[in-house]
Tab-separated table of C-alpha atoms in Angstrom:
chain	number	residue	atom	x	y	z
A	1	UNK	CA	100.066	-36.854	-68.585
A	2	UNK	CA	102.494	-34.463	-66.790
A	3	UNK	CA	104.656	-34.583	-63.719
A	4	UNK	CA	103.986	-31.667	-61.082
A	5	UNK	CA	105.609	-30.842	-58.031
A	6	UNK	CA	104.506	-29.861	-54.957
A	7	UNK	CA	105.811	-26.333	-55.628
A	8	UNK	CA	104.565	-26.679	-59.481
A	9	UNK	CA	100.960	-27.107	-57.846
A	10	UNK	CA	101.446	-24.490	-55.384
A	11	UNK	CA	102.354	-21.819	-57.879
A	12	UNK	CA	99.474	-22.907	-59.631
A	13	UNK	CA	96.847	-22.478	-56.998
A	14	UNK	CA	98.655	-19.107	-56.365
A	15	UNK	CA	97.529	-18.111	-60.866
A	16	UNK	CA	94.506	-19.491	-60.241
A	17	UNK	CA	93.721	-16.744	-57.228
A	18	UNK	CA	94.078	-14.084	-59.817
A	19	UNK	CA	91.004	-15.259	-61.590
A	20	UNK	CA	89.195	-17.709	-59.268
A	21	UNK	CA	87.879	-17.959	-56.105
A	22	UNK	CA	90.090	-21.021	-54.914
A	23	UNK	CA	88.232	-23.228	-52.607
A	24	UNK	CA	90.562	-26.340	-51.043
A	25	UNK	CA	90.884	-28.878	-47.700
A	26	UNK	CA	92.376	-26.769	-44.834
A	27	UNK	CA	93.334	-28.380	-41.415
A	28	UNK	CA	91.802	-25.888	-39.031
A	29	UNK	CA	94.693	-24.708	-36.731
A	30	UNK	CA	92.764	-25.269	-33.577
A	31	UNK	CA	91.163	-28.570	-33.592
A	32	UNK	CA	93.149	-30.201	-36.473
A	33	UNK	CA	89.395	-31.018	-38.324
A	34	UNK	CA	90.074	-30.787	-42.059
A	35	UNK	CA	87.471	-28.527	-44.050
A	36	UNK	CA	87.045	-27.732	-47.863
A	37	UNK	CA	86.902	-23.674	-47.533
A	38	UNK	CA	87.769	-20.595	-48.874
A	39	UNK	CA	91.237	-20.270	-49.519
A	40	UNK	CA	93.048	-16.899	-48.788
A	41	UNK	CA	96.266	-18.263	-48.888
A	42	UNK	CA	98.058	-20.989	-51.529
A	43	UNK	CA	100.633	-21.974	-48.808
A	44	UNK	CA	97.176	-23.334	-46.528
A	45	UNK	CA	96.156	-25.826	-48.730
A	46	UNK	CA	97.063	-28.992	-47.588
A	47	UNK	CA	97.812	-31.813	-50.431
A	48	UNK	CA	97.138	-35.018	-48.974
A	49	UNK	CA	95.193	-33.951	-46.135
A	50	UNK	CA	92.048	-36.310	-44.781
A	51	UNK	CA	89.019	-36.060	-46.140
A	52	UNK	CA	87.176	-32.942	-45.305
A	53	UNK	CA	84.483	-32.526	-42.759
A	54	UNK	CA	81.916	-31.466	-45.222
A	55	UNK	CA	81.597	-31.898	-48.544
A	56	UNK	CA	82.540	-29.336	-51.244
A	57	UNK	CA	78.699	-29.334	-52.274
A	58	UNK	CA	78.642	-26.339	-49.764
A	59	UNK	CA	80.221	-24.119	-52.495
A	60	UNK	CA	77.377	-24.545	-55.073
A	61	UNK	CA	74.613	-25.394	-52.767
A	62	UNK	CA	75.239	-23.965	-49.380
A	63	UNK	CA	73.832	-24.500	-45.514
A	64	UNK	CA	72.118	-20.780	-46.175
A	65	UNK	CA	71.735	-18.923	-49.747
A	66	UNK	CA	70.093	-15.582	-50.318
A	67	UNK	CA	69.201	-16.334	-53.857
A	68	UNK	CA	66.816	-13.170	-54.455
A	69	UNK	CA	66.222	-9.572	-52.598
A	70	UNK	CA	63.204	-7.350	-53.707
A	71	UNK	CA	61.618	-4.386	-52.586
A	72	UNK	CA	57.900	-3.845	-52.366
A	73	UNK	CA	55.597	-1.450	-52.851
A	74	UNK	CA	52.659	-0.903	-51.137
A	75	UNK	CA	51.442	1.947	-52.535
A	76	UNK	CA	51.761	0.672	-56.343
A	77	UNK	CA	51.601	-2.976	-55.547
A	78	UNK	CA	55.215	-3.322	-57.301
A	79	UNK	CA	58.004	-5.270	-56.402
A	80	UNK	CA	61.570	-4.445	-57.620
A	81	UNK	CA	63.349	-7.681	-57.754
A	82	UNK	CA	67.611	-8.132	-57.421
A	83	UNK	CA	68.694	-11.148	-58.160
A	84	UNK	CA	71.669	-12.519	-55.461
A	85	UNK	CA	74.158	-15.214	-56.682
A	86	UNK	CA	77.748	-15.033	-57.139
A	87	UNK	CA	78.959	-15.744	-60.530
A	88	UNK	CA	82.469	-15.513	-59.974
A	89	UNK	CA	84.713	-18.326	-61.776
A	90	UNK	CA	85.534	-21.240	-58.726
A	91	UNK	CA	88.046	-23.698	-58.588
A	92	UNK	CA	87.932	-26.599	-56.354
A	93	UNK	CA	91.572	-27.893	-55.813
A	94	UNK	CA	92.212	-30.994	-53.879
A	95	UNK	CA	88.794	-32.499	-53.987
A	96	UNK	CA	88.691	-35.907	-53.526
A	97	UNK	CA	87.416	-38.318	-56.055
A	98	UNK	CA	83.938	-39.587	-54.181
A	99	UNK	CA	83.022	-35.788	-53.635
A	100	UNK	CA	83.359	-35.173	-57.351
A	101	UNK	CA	81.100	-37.852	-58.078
A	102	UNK	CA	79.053	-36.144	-55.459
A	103	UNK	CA	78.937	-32.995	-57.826
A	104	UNK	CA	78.033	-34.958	-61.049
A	105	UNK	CA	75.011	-36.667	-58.691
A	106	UNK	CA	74.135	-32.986	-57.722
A	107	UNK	CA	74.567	-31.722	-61.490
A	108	UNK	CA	72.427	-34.144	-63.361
A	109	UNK	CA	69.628	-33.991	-60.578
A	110	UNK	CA	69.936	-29.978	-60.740
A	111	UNK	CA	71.003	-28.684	-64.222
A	112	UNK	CA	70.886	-32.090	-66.185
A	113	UNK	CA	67.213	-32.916	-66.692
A	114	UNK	CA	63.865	-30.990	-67.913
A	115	UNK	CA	64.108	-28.658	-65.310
A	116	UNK	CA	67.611	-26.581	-64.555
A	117	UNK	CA	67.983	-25.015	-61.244
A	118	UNK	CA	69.329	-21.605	-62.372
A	119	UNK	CA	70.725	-20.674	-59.021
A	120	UNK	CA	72.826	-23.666	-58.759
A	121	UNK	CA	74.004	-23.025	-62.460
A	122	UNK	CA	75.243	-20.099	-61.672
A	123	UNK	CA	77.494	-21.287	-59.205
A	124	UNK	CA	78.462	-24.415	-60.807
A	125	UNK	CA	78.975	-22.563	-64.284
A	126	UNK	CA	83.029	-21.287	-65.305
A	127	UNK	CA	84.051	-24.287	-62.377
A	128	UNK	CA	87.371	-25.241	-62.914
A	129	UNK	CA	88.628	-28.363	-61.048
A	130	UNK	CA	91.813	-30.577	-59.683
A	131	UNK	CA	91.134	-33.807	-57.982
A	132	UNK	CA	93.597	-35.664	-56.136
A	133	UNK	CA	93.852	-39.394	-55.891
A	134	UNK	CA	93.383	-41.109	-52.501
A	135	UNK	CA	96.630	-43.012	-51.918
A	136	UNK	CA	95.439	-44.489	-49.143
A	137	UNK	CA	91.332	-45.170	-48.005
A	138	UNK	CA	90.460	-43.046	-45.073
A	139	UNK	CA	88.421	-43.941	-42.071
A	140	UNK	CA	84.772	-45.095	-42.514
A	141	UNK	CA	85.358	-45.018	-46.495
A	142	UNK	CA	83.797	-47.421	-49.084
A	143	UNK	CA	83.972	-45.792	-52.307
A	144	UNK	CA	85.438	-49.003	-53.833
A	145	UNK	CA	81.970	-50.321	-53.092
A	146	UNK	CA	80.077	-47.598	-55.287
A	147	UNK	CA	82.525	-47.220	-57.951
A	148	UNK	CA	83.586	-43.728	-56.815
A	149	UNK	CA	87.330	-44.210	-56.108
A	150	UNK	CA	90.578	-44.220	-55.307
A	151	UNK	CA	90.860	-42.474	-58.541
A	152	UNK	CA	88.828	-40.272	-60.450
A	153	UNK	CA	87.903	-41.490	-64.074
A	154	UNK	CA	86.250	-38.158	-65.289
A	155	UNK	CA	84.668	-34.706	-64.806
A	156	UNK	CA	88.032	-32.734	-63.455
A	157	UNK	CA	89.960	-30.237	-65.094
A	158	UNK	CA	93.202	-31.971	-63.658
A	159	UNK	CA	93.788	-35.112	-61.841
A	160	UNK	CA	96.659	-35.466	-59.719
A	161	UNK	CA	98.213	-38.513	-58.070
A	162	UNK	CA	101.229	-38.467	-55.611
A	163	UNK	CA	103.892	-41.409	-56.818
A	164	UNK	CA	106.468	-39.874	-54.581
A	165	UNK	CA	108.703	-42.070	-52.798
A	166	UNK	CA	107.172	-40.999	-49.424
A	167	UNK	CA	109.666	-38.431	-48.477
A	168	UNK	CA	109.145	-35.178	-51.591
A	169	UNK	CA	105.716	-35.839	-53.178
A	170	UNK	CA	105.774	-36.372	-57.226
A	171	UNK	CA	102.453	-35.747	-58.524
A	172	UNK	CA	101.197	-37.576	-61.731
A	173	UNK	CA	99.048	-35.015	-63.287
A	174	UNK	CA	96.266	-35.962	-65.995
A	175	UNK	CA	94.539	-33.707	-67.917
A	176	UNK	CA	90.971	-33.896	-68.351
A	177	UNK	CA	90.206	-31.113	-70.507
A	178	UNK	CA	91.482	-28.154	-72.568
A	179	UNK	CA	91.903	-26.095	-69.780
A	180	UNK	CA	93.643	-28.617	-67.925
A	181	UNK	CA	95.936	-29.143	-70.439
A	182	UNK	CA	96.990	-25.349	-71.012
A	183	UNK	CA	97.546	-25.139	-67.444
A	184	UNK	CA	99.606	-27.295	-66.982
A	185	UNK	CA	101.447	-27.022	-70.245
A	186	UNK	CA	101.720	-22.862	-69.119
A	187	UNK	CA	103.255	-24.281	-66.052
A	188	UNK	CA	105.640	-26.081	-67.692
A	189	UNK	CA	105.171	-29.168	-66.570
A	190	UNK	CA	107.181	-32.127	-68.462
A	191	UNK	CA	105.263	-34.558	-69.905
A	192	UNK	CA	105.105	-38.375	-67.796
A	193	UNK	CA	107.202	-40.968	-69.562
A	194	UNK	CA	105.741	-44.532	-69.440
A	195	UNK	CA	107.556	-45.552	-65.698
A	196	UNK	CA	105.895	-42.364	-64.438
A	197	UNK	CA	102.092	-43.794	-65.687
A	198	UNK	CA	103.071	-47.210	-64.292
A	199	UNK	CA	103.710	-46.126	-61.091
A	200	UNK	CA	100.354	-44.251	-60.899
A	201	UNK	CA	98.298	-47.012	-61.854
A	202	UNK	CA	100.434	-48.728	-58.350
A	203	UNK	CA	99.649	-46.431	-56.249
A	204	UNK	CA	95.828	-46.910	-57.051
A	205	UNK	CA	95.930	-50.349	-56.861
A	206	UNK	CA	97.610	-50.148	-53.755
A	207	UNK	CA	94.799	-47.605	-52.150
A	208	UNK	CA	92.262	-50.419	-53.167
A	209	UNK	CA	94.098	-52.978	-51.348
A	210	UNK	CA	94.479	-51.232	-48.260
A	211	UNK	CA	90.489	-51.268	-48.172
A	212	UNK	CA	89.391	-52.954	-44.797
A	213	UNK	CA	87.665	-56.526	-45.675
A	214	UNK	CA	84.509	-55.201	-44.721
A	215	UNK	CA	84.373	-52.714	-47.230
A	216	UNK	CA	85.504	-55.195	-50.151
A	217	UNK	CA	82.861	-57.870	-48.533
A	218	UNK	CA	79.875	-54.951	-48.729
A	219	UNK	CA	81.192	-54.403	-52.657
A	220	UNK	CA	78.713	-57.225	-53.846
A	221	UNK	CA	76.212	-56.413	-51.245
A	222	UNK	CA	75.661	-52.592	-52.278
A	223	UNK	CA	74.550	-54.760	-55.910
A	224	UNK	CA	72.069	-56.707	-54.413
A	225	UNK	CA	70.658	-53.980	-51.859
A	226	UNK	CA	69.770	-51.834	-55.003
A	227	UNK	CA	68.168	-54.885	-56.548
A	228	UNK	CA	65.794	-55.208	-53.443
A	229	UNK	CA	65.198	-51.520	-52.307
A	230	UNK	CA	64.275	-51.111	-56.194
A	231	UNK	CA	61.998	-53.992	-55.889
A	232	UNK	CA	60.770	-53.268	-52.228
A	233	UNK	CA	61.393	-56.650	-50.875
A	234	UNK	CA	62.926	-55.547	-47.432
A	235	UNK	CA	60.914	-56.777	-44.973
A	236	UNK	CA	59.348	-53.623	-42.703
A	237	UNK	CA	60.910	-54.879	-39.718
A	238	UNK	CA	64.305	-53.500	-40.831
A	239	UNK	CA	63.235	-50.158	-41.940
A	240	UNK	CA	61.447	-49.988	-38.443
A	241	UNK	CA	64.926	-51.396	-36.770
A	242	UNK	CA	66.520	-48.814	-38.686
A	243	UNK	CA	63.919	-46.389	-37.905
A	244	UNK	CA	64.361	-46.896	-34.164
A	245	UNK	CA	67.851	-45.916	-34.097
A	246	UNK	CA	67.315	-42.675	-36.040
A	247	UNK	CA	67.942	-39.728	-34.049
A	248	UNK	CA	65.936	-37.802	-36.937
A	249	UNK	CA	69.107	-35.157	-36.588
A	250	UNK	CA	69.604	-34.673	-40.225
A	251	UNK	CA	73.069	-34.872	-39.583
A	252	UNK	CA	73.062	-37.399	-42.774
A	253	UNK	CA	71.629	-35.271	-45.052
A	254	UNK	CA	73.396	-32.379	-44.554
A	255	UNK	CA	76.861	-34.055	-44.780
A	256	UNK	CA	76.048	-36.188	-47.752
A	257	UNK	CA	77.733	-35.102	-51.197
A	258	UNK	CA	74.460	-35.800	-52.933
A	259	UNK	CA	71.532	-34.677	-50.491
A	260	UNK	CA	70.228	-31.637	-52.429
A	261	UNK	CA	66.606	-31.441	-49.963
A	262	UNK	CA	66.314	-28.004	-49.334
A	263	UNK	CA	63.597	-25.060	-48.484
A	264	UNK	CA	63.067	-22.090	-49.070
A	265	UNK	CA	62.027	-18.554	-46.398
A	266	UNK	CA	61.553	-15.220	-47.290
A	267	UNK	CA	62.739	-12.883	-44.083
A	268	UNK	CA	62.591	-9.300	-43.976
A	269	UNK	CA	65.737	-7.264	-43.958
A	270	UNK	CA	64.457	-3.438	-44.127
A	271	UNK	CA	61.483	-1.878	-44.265
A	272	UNK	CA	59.678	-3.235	-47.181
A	273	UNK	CA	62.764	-5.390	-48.321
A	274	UNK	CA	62.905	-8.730	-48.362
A	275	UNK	CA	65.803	-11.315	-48.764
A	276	UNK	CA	64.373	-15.122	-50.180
A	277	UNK	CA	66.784	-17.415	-48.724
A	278	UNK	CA	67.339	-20.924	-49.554
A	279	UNK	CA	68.399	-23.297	-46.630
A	280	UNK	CA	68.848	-27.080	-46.999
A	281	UNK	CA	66.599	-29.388	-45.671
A	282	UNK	CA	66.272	-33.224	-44.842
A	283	UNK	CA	64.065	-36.060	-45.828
A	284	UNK	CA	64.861	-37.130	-42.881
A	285	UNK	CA	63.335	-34.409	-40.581
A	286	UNK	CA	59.940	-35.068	-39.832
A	287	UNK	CA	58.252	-31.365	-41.202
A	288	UNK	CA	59.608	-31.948	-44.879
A	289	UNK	CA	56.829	-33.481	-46.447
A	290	UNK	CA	54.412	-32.115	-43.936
A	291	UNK	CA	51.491	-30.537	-46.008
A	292	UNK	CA	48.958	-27.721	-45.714
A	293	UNK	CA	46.683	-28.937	-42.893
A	294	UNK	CA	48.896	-30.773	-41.273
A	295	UNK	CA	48.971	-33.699	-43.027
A	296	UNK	CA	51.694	-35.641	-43.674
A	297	UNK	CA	52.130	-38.735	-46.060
A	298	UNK	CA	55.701	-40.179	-44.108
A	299	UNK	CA	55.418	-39.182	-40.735
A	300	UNK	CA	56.294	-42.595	-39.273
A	301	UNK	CA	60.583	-42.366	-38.759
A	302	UNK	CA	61.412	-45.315	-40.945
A	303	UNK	CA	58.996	-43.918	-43.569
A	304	UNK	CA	61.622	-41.507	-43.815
A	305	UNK	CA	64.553	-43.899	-43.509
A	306	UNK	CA	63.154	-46.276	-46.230
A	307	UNK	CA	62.920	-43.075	-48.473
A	308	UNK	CA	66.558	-41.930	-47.994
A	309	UNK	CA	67.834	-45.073	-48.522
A	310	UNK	CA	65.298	-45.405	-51.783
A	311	UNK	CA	67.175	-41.949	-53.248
A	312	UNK	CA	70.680	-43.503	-52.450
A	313	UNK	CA	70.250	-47.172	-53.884
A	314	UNK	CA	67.392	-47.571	-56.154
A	315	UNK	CA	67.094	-48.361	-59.889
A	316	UNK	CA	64.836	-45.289	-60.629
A	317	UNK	CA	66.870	-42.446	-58.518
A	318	UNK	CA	70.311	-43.985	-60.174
A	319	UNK	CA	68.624	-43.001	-63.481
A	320	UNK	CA	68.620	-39.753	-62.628
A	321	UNK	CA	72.541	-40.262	-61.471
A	322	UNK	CA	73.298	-41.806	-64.176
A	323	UNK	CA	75.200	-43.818	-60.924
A	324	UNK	CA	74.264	-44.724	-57.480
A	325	UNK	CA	73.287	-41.776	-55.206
A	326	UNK	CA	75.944	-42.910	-52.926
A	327	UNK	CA	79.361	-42.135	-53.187
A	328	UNK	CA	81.021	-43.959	-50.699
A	329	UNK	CA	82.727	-41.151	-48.483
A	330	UNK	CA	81.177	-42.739	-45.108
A	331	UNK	CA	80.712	-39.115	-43.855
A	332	UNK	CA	76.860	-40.500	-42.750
A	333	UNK	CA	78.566	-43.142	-40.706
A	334	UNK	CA	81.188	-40.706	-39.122
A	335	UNK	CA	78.060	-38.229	-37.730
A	336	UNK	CA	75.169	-40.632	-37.252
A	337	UNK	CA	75.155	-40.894	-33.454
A	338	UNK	CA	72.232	-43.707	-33.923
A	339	UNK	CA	74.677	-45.986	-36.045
A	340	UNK	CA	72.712	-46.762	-39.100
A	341	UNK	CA	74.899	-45.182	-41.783
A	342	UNK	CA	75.212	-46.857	-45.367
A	343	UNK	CA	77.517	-49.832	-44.608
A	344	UNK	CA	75.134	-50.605	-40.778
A	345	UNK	CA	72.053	-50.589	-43.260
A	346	UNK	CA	73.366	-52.735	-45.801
A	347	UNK	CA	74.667	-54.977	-43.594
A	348	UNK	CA	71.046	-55.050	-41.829
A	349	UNK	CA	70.021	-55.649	-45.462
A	350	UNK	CA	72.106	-58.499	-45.747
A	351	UNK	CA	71.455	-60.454	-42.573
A	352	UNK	CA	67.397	-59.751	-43.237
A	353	UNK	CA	68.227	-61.914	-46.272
A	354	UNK	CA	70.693	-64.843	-44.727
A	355	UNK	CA	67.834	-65.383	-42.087
């Protein structure tokens, strides 16, 4: 482990825009809303800021993606084909711990099995990354409930955790990988001495503590409301309870660090070009699983509530997780405006259950 200051991490950011495009949470001047974007700037990034509006999954799999242009021809009956992703190296600095977790989710559905999305690889591939530590939970967070924080525990580049007194910031930096460890080794960073490690491992256990109750009380229940959405022994009057207080926005799909749902459009741009774009989508949007003649096997709302809920907690989609498909950021309970995001539905769970 190294020690890092804030200028130490600074200058770094600043190397890294040499090779990378550097992506990081910025507090946008206006309305003080943090968001994980482009950075053009090293002194904008903001260590320590809240958790960002969206999550970084918007780098790899964006809101709109022109994955493909072609050109064709009438005449011959040929079409030219171009493919359109950017392959330039990333690095995601600042990321919080649950959103990584939300990129490991993302990369074992998309690149990890029998079938690799190759767009998404190419964004993901030559990522380099720094998480930082929450020193403190943030509103609506739970992670310590899906065993996705305070701290990261692996997949980062770097991992950096303040143990400042409060007044300079002192960041504990762990390498998790070769290139981790000649960066910060070319930054000469001096290596942590054993008071230095201690004090990191307090300020995590601190973070936990400073959990609200509720969160630490839902810890057991997330557990048990895998255990019966895997089994399907919730009752259908809480789906339809939850299903009557869906607003069917999407708005939980689309800010959730492991929703990959999307669809794809092919518009025309020119004469006889076309651009095939890829747009996310949401289970939870009634025309997803509509079919050809108009049928559609979960048009009912809490057909589609039971089935998001399914992909989060089940048995069979953590297998293809390798972890829960929730993360704990408590972004779905920041936009819902109906008020069923994951801690309301396991709660719901939980009372169906006591009764």
């Amino acid at each position: 482990m190294f020690l890092a200051s804030s200028t130490d991490l600074r200058r770094l950011v600043a190397q890294l825009q040499h090779t990378h495009d550097v992506w990081a949470p910025q507090p946008d001047p206006g309305s003080g809303q943090v968001f994980f974007d482009r950075l053009a700037d090293a002194e904008r990034w903001s260590p320590g800021a809240p958790l960002p509006a969206m999550p970084p999954k918007e780098v790899f799999l964006p809101q709109m993606d022109c994955i493909l242009r072609y050109r064709y021809d009438r005449q011959r009956q040929e079409a030219t084909l171009w493919p359109s992703v950017d392959e330039r190296p990333k690095a995601l600095v600042g990321i919080r711990p649950c959103d990584l977790a939300g990129l490991q989710c993302l990369d074992r559905f998309l690149i990890g099995q029998d079938f690799v999305d190759e767009v998404y690889l190419a964004h993901r591939r030559k990522t380099l990354i720094v998480v930082e530590t929450c020193t403190e939970p943030f509103p609506h967070c739970f992670c310590v409930c899906t065993d996705s924080g305070p701290a990261a525990r692996e997949g980062y580049d770097l991992s950096i955790t303040d143990i400042g007194d409060g007044n300079e910031p002192l960041y504990l930096a762990e390498a998790g990988s070769d290139e981790g460890r000649a960066l910060a080794e070319a930054g000469g960073w001096p290596v942590a001495g054993r008071r230095e490690v201690e004090r990191g491992r307090e300020v995590v256990d601190r973070s936990i503590a400073r959990f609200p109750d509720l969160a630490k009380k839902n810890k057991a229940w997330i557990s048990r409301t895998m255990n019966r959405v895997t089994t399907g022994f919730i009752k259908p009057g809480t789906w339809e309870y939850v299903g009557r207080q869906c607003f069917e926005c999407g708005g939980c799909s689309f800010v959730c660090p492991t929703c990959s749902c999307f669809t794809i459009e092919d518009v025309a741009c020119g004469a006889d070009v076309w651009e095939r774009l890829r747009t996310r989508d949401s289970c939870s949007l009634e025309g997803y699983t509509r079919m050809a003649g108009d049928h559609n096997p979960r048009k009912p709302v809490e057909d589609r509530r039971n089935k998001r809920f399914f992909c989060k907690l089940s048995y069979a989609q953590s297998k293809k997780y390798l972890r829960p498909g929730c993360v704990g950021c408590g972004r779905c309970v920041w936009v819902c405006p109906g008020d069923i995001g994951m801690p309301n539905v396991v709660r719901y769970i939980h009372r169906e259950v006591a009764d």
